[in-house]
XYZ file of C-alpha atoms in Angstrom:
640
model
C 10.827 -99.820 -12.189
C 12.949 -103.144 -13.368
C 14.920 -103.252 -16.642
C 12.006 -105.054 -18.572
C 8.566 -103.020 -17.600
C 10.709 -99.499 -18.109
C 11.359 -100.534 -21.832
C 7.972 -101.036 -22.176
C 6.781 -98.523 -20.379
C 8.929 -95.411 -22.390
C 8.231 -97.381 -25.699
C 4.177 -97.380 -24.734
C 4.754 -93.301 -23.470
C 7.565 -92.213 -26.404
C 4.869 -93.732 -29.198
C 2.172 -91.540 -27.468
C 4.051 -88.537 -27.547
C 5.450 -89.183 -31.078
C 1.842 -89.338 -32.121
C 0.261 -87.049 -30.594
C 1.800 -84.830 -28.965
C 3.564 -83.682 -31.760
C -0.035 -82.960 -33.398
C -1.015 -80.887 -30.544
C 2.401 -78.492 -30.529
C 2.292 -78.023 -34.073
C -1.609 -76.979 -33.537
C -0.640 -74.388 -30.907
C 2.561 -73.395 -32.863
C 0.251 -72.760 -35.252
C -2.737 -70.838 -33.662
C 0.014 -68.451 -32.236
C 1.356 -67.852 -35.650
C -2.180 -67.480 -37.213
C -2.392 -64.760 -34.534
C 0.660 -63.235 -35.744
C -0.841 -62.916 -38.967
C 2.628 -64.523 -40.298
C 2.631 -68.152 -42.348
C 3.366 -70.860 -40.659
C 6.753 -70.941 -42.527
C 8.295 -68.212 -42.073
C 8.661 -69.556 -38.185
C 12.309 -69.789 -38.831
C 15.742 -67.881 -38.794
C 16.775 -67.892 -42.782
C 19.527 -70.010 -43.503
C 20.837 -67.331 -45.645
C 20.594 -64.529 -43.354
C 22.852 -66.517 -40.503
C 25.538 -67.613 -43.503
C 25.885 -63.691 -44.419
C 26.876 -63.145 -41.357
C 29.579 -66.024 -40.702
C 29.419 -69.723 -41.407
C 31.207 -72.590 -39.474
C 33.574 -75.045 -40.977
C 32.536 -78.728 -40.308
C 28.744 -77.806 -39.526
C 26.863 -80.891 -38.958
C 23.653 -82.066 -41.187
C 21.050 -81.905 -38.009
C 22.511 -78.273 -37.543
C 21.387 -77.580 -40.742
C 18.387 -79.394 -40.754
C 16.624 -77.984 -37.336
C 18.102 -74.423 -37.881
C 16.155 -74.357 -41.112
C 13.106 -75.997 -40.035
C 12.446 -75.411 -36.143
C 9.164 -77.630 -36.123
C 11.451 -80.404 -37.041
C 13.732 -80.025 -33.467
C 10.787 -81.741 -31.696
C 9.912 -85.390 -33.358
C 13.887 -84.824 -34.738
C 15.538 -84.942 -31.386
C 12.549 -86.518 -29.523
C 12.527 -89.872 -32.660
C 16.420 -89.982 -32.126
C 16.557 -89.294 -28.069
C 13.754 -92.436 -27.951
C 16.068 -94.649 -30.616
C 19.859 -94.014 -28.416
C 17.482 -94.660 -24.885
C 16.093 -97.894 -25.624
C 19.614 -99.180 -27.275
C 21.501 -97.522 -24.256
C 22.312 -101.433 -23.316
C 24.277 -102.512 -26.647
C 27.810 -101.577 -27.406
C 27.632 -100.984 -31.096
C 24.648 -98.571 -30.869
C 26.849 -96.214 -28.064
C 29.132 -96.645 -30.815
C 27.109 -95.551 -33.916
C 25.127 -92.723 -32.720
C 27.516 -90.270 -32.160
C 29.621 -91.052 -35.212
C 26.194 -90.725 -36.973
C 25.572 -86.862 -35.522
C 28.787 -85.277 -36.552
C 28.068 -87.201 -40.411
C 30.621 -89.506 -40.325
C 28.158 -92.913 -39.416
C 28.715 -96.459 -40.992
C 26.818 -98.669 -41.546
C 28.807 -101.698 -40.994
C 26.267 -104.373 -39.524
C 23.529 -103.461 -42.192
C 24.845 -106.799 -44.641
C 26.895 -108.475 -42.327
C 27.462 -107.923 -38.987
C 30.775 -108.664 -37.592
C 30.194 -110.593 -34.651
C 27.835 -113.688 -36.496
C 30.624 -114.065 -38.985
C 33.629 -114.559 -36.413
C 30.691 -116.752 -34.830
C 29.740 -118.858 -37.322
C 33.430 -120.287 -38.179
C 34.455 -120.837 -34.402
C 36.691 -123.289 -33.604
C 35.915 -125.711 -30.794
C 37.789 -127.605 -28.196
C 41.813 -128.525 -29.647
C 41.060 -127.030 -32.485
C 39.944 -123.768 -30.728
C 43.271 -124.191 -28.868
C 45.173 -124.580 -31.919
C 43.557 -121.138 -33.018
C 43.838 -119.226 -30.383
C 47.257 -120.201 -29.273
C 48.023 -119.249 -33.036
C 46.662 -115.755 -32.757
C 48.597 -114.881 -29.388
C 51.941 -116.138 -31.204
C 51.451 -114.927 -34.499
C 49.985 -111.348 -34.399
C 50.646 -110.785 -30.638
C 54.182 -111.806 -30.500
C 53.110 -114.071 -27.260
C 55.776 -116.926 -26.932
C 54.190 -118.738 -24.015
C 50.727 -119.516 -23.623
C 48.922 -121.309 -21.400
C 45.241 -121.836 -21.819
C 44.543 -125.231 -20.761
C 43.237 -124.197 -17.399
C 40.818 -121.497 -18.947
C 36.960 -122.442 -19.129
C 35.570 -123.327 -22.749
C 33.501 -119.977 -22.759
C 36.039 -117.699 -21.260
C 38.910 -119.237 -24.403
C 36.179 -118.789 -26.855
C 35.404 -114.780 -25.183
C 39.001 -114.255 -24.968
C 39.405 -115.288 -29.507
C 36.557 -113.324 -30.045
C 37.646 -110.118 -28.527
C 41.346 -110.762 -30.159
C 40.209 -111.133 -33.266
C 38.118 -108.073 -33.140
C 41.235 -106.075 -32.055
C 42.968 -107.269 -34.985
C 40.272 -106.499 -37.222
C 40.026 -103.029 -35.749
C 43.447 -101.970 -35.821
C 43.477 -101.413 -39.773
C 40.734 -99.210 -39.680
C 42.584 -97.396 -36.885
C 45.638 -96.736 -38.723
C 43.769 -96.109 -41.753
C 41.796 -93.524 -39.714
C 45.018 -91.696 -37.966
C 47.018 -92.025 -40.719
C 48.564 -88.667 -40.826
C 48.138 -88.384 -36.978
C 51.975 -87.302 -35.560
C 52.814 -88.123 -31.846
C 53.343 -84.715 -31.920
C 49.972 -83.134 -33.231
C 47.825 -85.762 -30.079
C 50.532 -84.615 -27.309
C 50.044 -80.633 -28.512
C 46.135 -81.073 -28.306
C 45.884 -83.194 -25.255
C 48.185 -80.805 -23.558
C 46.051 -77.465 -24.910
C 42.709 -79.039 -23.722
C 44.591 -79.776 -19.998
C 46.479 -76.497 -19.011
C 44.507 -74.030 -21.062
C 41.118 -75.528 -22.195
C 42.525 -75.018 -25.850
C 43.080 -77.005 -28.293
C 46.426 -74.587 -28.277
C 46.545 -75.133 -32.604
C 46.375 -73.278 -34.588
C 43.086 -72.831 -36.243
C 44.169 -73.522 -39.888
C 46.321 -76.418 -38.054
C 43.151 -77.671 -36.870
C 41.163 -77.836 -40.183
C 43.721 -79.436 -41.807
C 43.975 -82.220 -39.231
C 40.087 -82.492 -39.466
C 40.045 -82.674 -43.578
C 43.121 -85.409 -43.227
C 41.283 -87.781 -40.480
C 39.336 -90.211 -42.156
C 36.455 -90.320 -39.349
C 34.600 -92.862 -40.908
C 37.593 -95.566 -40.789
C 37.863 -94.610 -37.092
C 34.204 -94.969 -36.901
C 34.312 -98.417 -38.769
C 37.050 -99.894 -36.331
C 34.736 -99.092 -33.432
C 31.963 -100.358 -34.428
C 33.264 -103.623 -35.884
C 35.472 -103.891 -32.221
C 31.437 -103.528 -30.535
C 29.714 -105.900 -31.905
C 32.227 -108.393 -31.300
C 33.017 -107.615 -27.731
C 29.346 -106.975 -26.731
C 28.919 -110.810 -28.152
C 31.763 -111.934 -26.279
C 30.797 -110.715 -22.902
C 27.457 -112.138 -23.238
C 29.164 -115.345 -24.012
C 30.890 -115.352 -20.765
C 28.528 -114.045 -18.477
C 27.993 -117.115 -16.716
C 31.740 -117.812 -16.439
C 34.357 -118.163 -13.819
C 37.987 -118.357 -13.630
C 39.832 -120.476 -11.385
C 43.343 -118.396 -11.089
C 44.732 -115.660 -13.055
C 46.073 -115.341 -16.320
C 48.682 -112.827 -17.265
C 49.608 -112.169 -21.297
C 52.633 -109.848 -22.068
C 51.941 -108.718 -25.758
C 53.048 -106.507 -28.466
C 49.722 -104.551 -28.294
C 50.171 -104.589 -24.063
C 49.166 -106.695 -21.563
C 46.489 -109.062 -20.870
C 44.644 -109.820 -17.685
C 42.380 -112.583 -17.280
C 41.787 -112.049 -13.636
C 39.480 -113.605 -11.133
C 36.985 -113.441 -7.929
C 39.290 -112.055 -5.732
C 39.901 -107.807 -5.221
C 42.491 -106.648 -7.139
C 44.641 -103.703 -7.951
C 45.811 -102.728 -11.673
C 48.146 -100.398 -11.976
C 50.780 -101.099 -15.083
C 50.108 -98.456 -17.983
C 49.542 -100.201 -20.623
C 47.301 -102.800 -19.930
C 45.711 -104.023 -23.586
C 42.638 -106.798 -21.648
C 41.406 -106.683 -18.344
C 38.994 -109.235 -18.282
C 38.152 -108.998 -14.232
C 34.972 -111.565 -13.210
C 34.761 -110.425 -9.695
C 35.768 -108.965 -6.620
C 35.573 -104.892 -5.640
C 38.394 -103.912 -7.806
C 40.998 -100.572 -8.524
C 41.855 -99.352 -11.261
C 44.276 -97.064 -11.752
C 44.758 -97.202 -14.899
C 43.443 -99.392 -18.475
C 40.415 -98.547 -20.984
C 42.778 -95.437 -22.267
C 43.981 -95.523 -25.471
C 46.717 -93.601 -26.489
C 49.306 -92.419 -29.126
C 51.061 -95.655 -28.088
C 48.490 -98.324 -26.818
C 46.429 -97.494 -29.690
C 43.420 -99.655 -28.455
C 42.059 -100.535 -24.195
C 39.851 -102.074 -22.812
C 37.971 -103.282 -19.483
C 35.470 -105.949 -18.896
C 34.454 -106.091 -15.013
C 31.221 -108.264 -14.338
C 31.155 -107.997 -10.643
C 31.497 -105.875 -7.981
C 31.989 -102.297 -6.142
C 35.251 -101.190 -8.038
C 36.828 -98.428 -8.421
C 38.073 -96.748 -10.944
C 40.399 -93.497 -10.858
C 43.239 -92.543 -12.353
C 44.847 -88.848 -14.104
C 43.373 -89.165 -17.087
C 39.901 -90.757 -16.938
C 39.319 -94.522 -18.052
C 36.291 -95.423 -20.906
C 39.086 -92.386 -22.982
C 40.325 -93.029 -26.551
C 42.320 -90.555 -27.450
C 44.244 -91.680 -30.904
C 42.245 -94.591 -30.663
C 39.309 -97.044 -28.493
C 39.137 -96.918 -25.024
C 36.315 -98.846 -23.802
C 35.134 -100.229 -20.217
C 32.338 -102.116 -20.142
C 30.831 -102.575 -16.155
C 28.229 -105.136 -15.211
C 27.302 -105.269 -11.961
C 27.905 -102.824 -8.916
C 28.393 -99.624 -6.863
C 31.028 -98.302 -8.664
C 33.470 -94.543 -8.570
C 34.866 -94.102 -11.841
C 37.294 -90.631 -11.141
C 39.102 -88.662 -13.011
C 42.091 -85.905 -11.676
C 42.510 -84.995 -14.877
C 40.341 -84.989 -17.938
C 38.135 -88.543 -19.124
C 35.887 -90.600 -18.477
C 33.859 -91.161 -21.478
C 35.891 -89.180 -23.805
C 36.622 -89.318 -27.446
C 39.399 -87.101 -28.263
C 40.579 -88.461 -32.176
C 39.322 -91.910 -31.515
C 35.827 -92.902 -29.509
C 35.809 -93.725 -25.169
C 32.913 -95.298 -23.899
C 31.662 -96.407 -20.673
C 28.663 -99.093 -20.411
C 27.475 -99.756 -16.730
C 24.646 -102.107 -16.830
C 23.775 -101.381 -13.077
C 24.589 -100.144 -9.217
C 24.369 -96.267 -7.762
C 27.368 -94.956 -9.511
C 29.714 -92.142 -9.412
C 31.182 -90.134 -11.613
C 34.123 -87.015 -11.211
C 36.109 -85.337 -13.557
C 37.383 -81.938 -13.931
C 37.095 -81.128 -17.620
C 36.570 -82.873 -20.962
C 34.838 -86.234 -19.504
C 31.145 -88.056 -18.191
C 29.601 -87.881 -22.499
C 32.473 -85.332 -24.274
C 33.257 -85.571 -27.932
C 36.558 -83.462 -29.073
C 37.444 -84.415 -33.125
C 35.938 -87.869 -31.869
C 33.212 -89.578 -30.132
C 32.644 -90.215 -26.545
C 29.973 -91.735 -24.674
C 28.797 -92.713 -20.762
C 25.532 -94.848 -20.561
C 24.693 -96.211 -16.975
C 21.296 -98.304 -17.474
C 20.419 -98.760 -13.574
C 20.602 -97.032 -10.680
C 20.872 -94.087 -8.391
C 23.564 -92.120 -10.168
C 26.063 -88.678 -9.764
C 28.142 -87.121 -12.396
C 30.126 -84.121 -10.963
C 32.602 -82.308 -13.074
C 33.430 -78.471 -14.082
C 33.740 -78.017 -17.072
C 33.152 -79.368 -20.930
C 31.133 -82.657 -19.403
C 27.986 -84.645 -19.185
C 27.285 -84.656 -22.756
C 29.538 -82.088 -24.219
C 30.564 -81.997 -27.945
C 33.140 -79.718 -29.165
C 34.700 -79.158 -33.848
C 33.907 -82.218 -34.703
C 33.101 -84.099 -31.748
C 29.984 -85.674 -30.239
C 29.371 -86.441 -26.524
C 26.360 -88.296 -25.231
C 25.103 -88.879 -21.481
C 22.746 -91.521 -21.812
C 21.469 -92.762 -17.715
C 18.092 -95.006 -18.526
C 16.884 -94.683 -15.057
C 16.894 -94.253 -11.373
C 16.945 -90.940 -9.664
C 19.978 -89.004 -10.922
C 22.304 -85.893 -9.724
C 24.072 -83.838 -12.580
C 25.799 -81.101 -11.622
C 29.041 -78.840 -13.227
C 29.816 -77.198 -10.223
C 29.841 -73.547 -9.033
C 30.310 -73.804 -6.123
C 34.112 -72.550 -6.306
C 34.996 -70.489 -9.248
C 37.355 -72.569 -11.119
C 36.865 -71.779 -14.474
C 34.981 -67.994 -14.685
C 32.835 -67.022 -16.965
C 32.827 -64.327 -19.854
C 29.840 -63.264 -18.475
C 30.054 -62.947 -15.279
C 33.082 -63.628 -13.206
C 31.010 -65.127 -9.889
C 30.396 -68.596 -11.862
C 32.000 -70.620 -14.116
C 31.825 -71.957 -17.667
C 29.722 -74.677 -17.759
C 29.636 -76.162 -21.026
C 27.634 -79.146 -19.580
C 24.466 -81.243 -19.502
C 24.008 -81.520 -23.303
C 26.036 -78.734 -24.690
C 27.453 -78.132 -28.378
C 30.125 -75.834 -28.560
C 32.738 -74.197 -31.418
C 35.770 -72.165 -32.066
C 34.548 -68.419 -33.024
C 37.220 -66.721 -34.408
C 35.679 -63.929 -36.495
C 37.442 -61.608 -33.907
C 41.011 -63.514 -34.355
C 42.361 -65.133 -37.489
C 38.996 -65.577 -39.023
C 38.558 -69.328 -39.399
C 35.807 -69.786 -36.932
C 34.816 -73.758 -36.741
C 31.503 -75.622 -35.904
C 31.090 -77.087 -32.901
C 29.515 -80.332 -32.461
C 26.687 -82.362 -30.704
C 25.922 -82.597 -27.317
C 23.806 -85.210 -25.575
C 22.101 -85.839 -22.154
C 19.529 -87.963 -22.183
C 17.559 -89.691 -19.086
C 14.940 -92.081 -19.070
C 13.090 -92.284 -15.605
C 13.581 -91.349 -12.392
C 13.214 -87.672 -10.540
C 16.262 -85.612 -11.411
C 18.267 -82.741 -10.433
C 20.478 -80.465 -13.039
C 22.617 -77.612 -11.610
C 25.273 -75.756 -13.714
C 26.756 -72.553 -14.387
C 27.172 -70.639 -17.839
C 26.226 -72.411 -21.252
C 24.263 -76.137 -20.388
C 20.991 -77.903 -20.183
C 20.550 -78.340 -23.917
C 22.646 -74.843 -25.157
C 24.556 -73.986 -28.722
C 27.507 -72.215 -29.420
C 28.976 -71.267 -32.432
C 27.200 -73.760 -34.886
C 27.196 -76.007 -32.424
C 24.364 -78.371 -31.129
C 22.777 -79.465 -27.961
C 20.667 -81.601 -26.783
C 18.776 -82.089 -23.293
C 15.937 -85.200 -23.261
C 14.187 -86.256 -20.136
C 11.424 -88.268 -19.849
C 9.835 -88.535 -16.674
C 10.041 -87.908 -13.124
C 9.434 -84.687 -10.786
C 12.620 -83.489 -12.242
C 14.489 -79.504 -10.970
C 17.030 -77.315 -13.344
C 18.754 -75.105 -11.634
C 21.725 -72.585 -13.858
C 22.613 -69.411 -14.095
C 23.163 -67.712 -17.701
C 22.697 -69.416 -21.245
C 20.813 -72.693 -19.928
C 17.945 -74.367 -20.453
C 17.205 -74.759 -23.927
C 19.432 -71.838 -25.063
C 21.508 -70.315 -27.592
C 24.157 -68.058 -28.509
C 25.785 -67.066 -31.693
C 24.699 -69.172 -34.599
C 23.860 -72.048 -32.675
C 21.258 -74.695 -31.707
C 19.789 -75.623 -27.797
C 16.883 -77.813 -26.805
C 15.872 -78.944 -23.790
C 12.987 -81.281 -24.041
C 11.000 -83.115 -20.615
C 7.916 -85.223 -21.331
C 6.672 -85.488 -17.723
C 6.501 -84.779 -13.571
C 6.152 -81.524 -12.001
C 9.332 -80.009 -12.689
C 10.390 -76.903 -11.251
C 12.581 -74.438 -13.526
C 15.575 -71.683 -11.875
C 17.672 -69.637 -14.378
C 19.760 -66.975 -12.406
C 20.454 -63.837 -15.411
C 20.159 -63.713 -18.534
C 19.011 -66.192 -21.855
C 17.135 -68.924 -20.553
C 14.263 -71.332 -20.858
C 13.690 -70.890 -24.413
C 15.965 -67.732 -26.251
C 18.171 -67.567 -28.938
C 20.701 -64.731 -29.072
C 21.872 -63.774 -32.378
C 21.079 -65.825 -35.565
C 20.885 -68.925 -32.747
C 17.127 -71.116 -32.279
C 16.628 -72.058 -28.086
C 13.438 -74.357 -27.389
C 12.388 -75.865 -24.445
C 9.249 -77.736 -24.491
C 7.401 -79.454 -21.465
C 4.748 -82.014 -22.044
C 3.481 -83.233 -19.211
C 2.583 -81.553 -15.328
C 2.099 -79.016 -13.059
C 5.585 -76.823 -13.605
C 7.332 -73.665 -11.984
C 9.542 -71.580 -14.235
C 11.546 -68.786 -12.013
C 12.786 -66.878 -15.208
C 14.947 -64.033 -15.481
C 15.644 -61.380 -18.382
C 15.569 -62.892 -22.485
C 13.502 -65.710 -21.010
C 10.296 -68.273 -21.414
C 11.048 -68.017 -25.537
C 13.159 -64.956 -26.424
C 14.904 -63.989 -29.424
C 17.574 -61.215 -29.216
C 19.712 -60.116 -31.893
C 18.171 -62.472 -34.459
C 17.661 -65.083 -32.433
C 14.574 -66.930 -32.129
C 13.516 -68.335 -29.036
C 10.313 -70.706 -28.696
C 8.988 -71.545 -25.109
C 5.969 -74.327 -25.129
C 4.146 -76.011 -21.671
C 1.701 -78.762 -23.731
C -0.461 -79.103 -20.294
C -0.693 -78.836 -15.994
C -0.925 -75.968 -14.181
C 1.896 -74.076 -14.229
C 3.747 -70.903 -12.435
C 5.295 -68.672 -14.179
C 7.537 -66.117 -11.571
C 9.754 -63.423 -14.218
C 10.431 -60.124 -13.208
C 10.506 -57.940 -15.867
C 12.713 -57.478 -19.409
C 12.160 -59.287 -22.262
C 10.492 -62.665 -21.452
C 7.262 -64.678 -21.827
C 7.040 -64.118 -25.738
C 9.166 -60.685 -26.523
C 11.940 -60.124 -29.058
C 14.139 -57.526 -29.491
C 16.501 -57.000 -32.925
C 18.949 -55.108 -29.677
C 19.852 -51.791 -32.722
C 18.659 -49.588 -35.753
C 20.503 -48.889 -38.979
C 21.726 -51.381 -40.431
C 21.092 -54.393 -42.299
C 19.683 -56.677 -39.437
C 17.292 -54.641 -39.234
C 15.650 -56.405 -42.320
C 16.295 -60.675 -40.565
C 13.932 -61.995 -38.399
C 14.171 -61.580 -34.724
C 11.274 -63.441 -32.949
C 10.469 -64.618 -28.849
C 6.989 -67.061 -28.582
C 5.468 -68.127 -25.633
C 2.988 -70.847 -25.553
C 0.905 -72.434 -22.471
C -1.420 -74.654 -23.920
C -3.664 -75.310 -20.968
C -4.640 -75.605 -17.199
C -4.595 -73.361 -14.632
C -1.481 -70.880 -14.537
C -0.071 -68.312 -12.407
C 1.858 -64.920 -13.750
C 3.972 -62.228 -12.012
C 3.461 -60.115 -14.776
C -0.164 -58.223 -15.019
C -0.246 -58.376 -18.556
C 0.157 -62.145 -19.076
C -3.455 -64.685 -17.826
C -5.595 -68.228 -18.615
C -6.746 -67.442 -21.751
C -5.239 -64.480 -23.153
C -3.057 -63.794 -25.684
C -0.321 -60.689 -25.467
C 1.881 -58.837 -28.116
C 4.516 -56.850 -25.691
C 6.451 -53.256 -27.046
C 9.210 -53.307 -28.768
C 12.831 -52.221 -25.981
C 14.289 -49.633 -29.110
C 12.287 -46.598 -31.023
C 10.602 -47.354 -33.681
C 9.066 -50.592 -33.757
C 9.955 -52.665 -36.929
C 8.122 -55.528 -38.787
C 11.260 -57.973 -38.386
C 10.617 -57.577 -34.575
C 7.992 -60.929 -34.187
C 6.591 -61.544 -31.523
C 3.266 -63.342 -29.173
C 2.487 -64.846 -25.725
C -0.746 -67.023 -25.604
C -2.498 -69.008 -23.049
C -4.783 -70.984 -24.647
């Protein structure tokens, strides 16, 4: 399906779902709660109960809203996902969305858009040459500039980008005003060597409090507004010969259609107009190189290095690739990663491959990280904290607009064994919000951020180990939204709309004949320990292979909601707490007074169940696993 046709299709389908799907969903849930003899307003985790037990500092407004209003989960998440997906080819929108989700968004273009101001005042002809030379001499410290052989459209684009970089520098300096080299080095070293920040939580709290994230967001957005406009101006341009400029902020390279290798370490800006190129660095910011940008117009390119491109460490690392079958590889971490800054990769077309170990493919750690792939059959492969991952005060987005895509958080080699089962990796992937739990250490728990994976059109495959596919941990929020296609989801534990310990995990699939396979516990709409886990399937003949604590399961004051609106579905279960069941896990304590909720709803179709108590046009209430039964264990399974 072409990009234009897909936009129309996506808009029509999304609007229909927003208008009709939500009404159907609310109607089904309302009918289920009426059978439970509870008001619809009671269908939630009470915020006062959640906060009685623990509190996650820096938790997001989106988390608070959805935990307190579970019925808002579907319209809120789908509305956000629709807005992100339809604007996935807008660089400034990609910059704005993750900052907004961690409550640091600024509306920079509301009154006056930065690129429009520059365009209205663009110099021409000799005036342009003089202005460009003056800018390079005065701000960038370039003494000799030979620009006479550069086509005017490229000179205009270059001038706009250099103005954008100049204007963003003060915002960046303000945002990280109190950041020291030792701190950022400690964070990066800790993440790559011990999978933790390697800072005490109180020091981390202080760093977050002293960082002006709104300034970081403002500078990134302004730069992205201008960069997007400049890229459009140079789309049809060609360059007769290569130009290299050494500035005080890093090297600038304007390159031809030849096959190039970029191997320096301090690139400020690369604009490449063609060829099959190799980028061993570039598009990666650091304490010493706070801005680095790559724009590549044509060619099958390779991006490879210890740190992946499109990574903003204490700054902005941006990559825009417009055409070609590209390979992005990070030996350690990165690829669309933000750490006290913002990293973005936007790839417009081609069958692309993204490979990383950890903290990549749309990962935010004290910052914002994004990958947006507009078209092509793509592969995303990583181990840990990837493919839409948000850590403390972080937002990570992975958006793939169309194509038959593969998302793998590797579990074939045990590199990061999980606490739940040493036979499988902890993935933290494919829409994962993850916080720092410290109730059993120093008590300074820090809330997780926002992780989102949004896929538009295509028959996709998702695979992970433990924690993933729309999952949250410790006040974190994870979302996986897939719009259309016959998809396959494979995971182990805490997967497919699951939450653990005061968290939120959501998986929404709008259309297609889908297959879900979860091997162990807590999956397919399951919430544990004051967490909300939600799985909503809108359309298709689906098959579910489900473990214990699944298909609308609440555990230890958690809440699980599973809804399949229509289709001829097959539910294969193996006993345990499943198909609309709940367990408070203990008796005789204060938790007995607080709700544990499990709801399973199938809205229609000729369905098959392996459990004898479930069936078409039936309603069932399962016995509590513990005695005596308590009123706060709320549960129902219903097939309408």
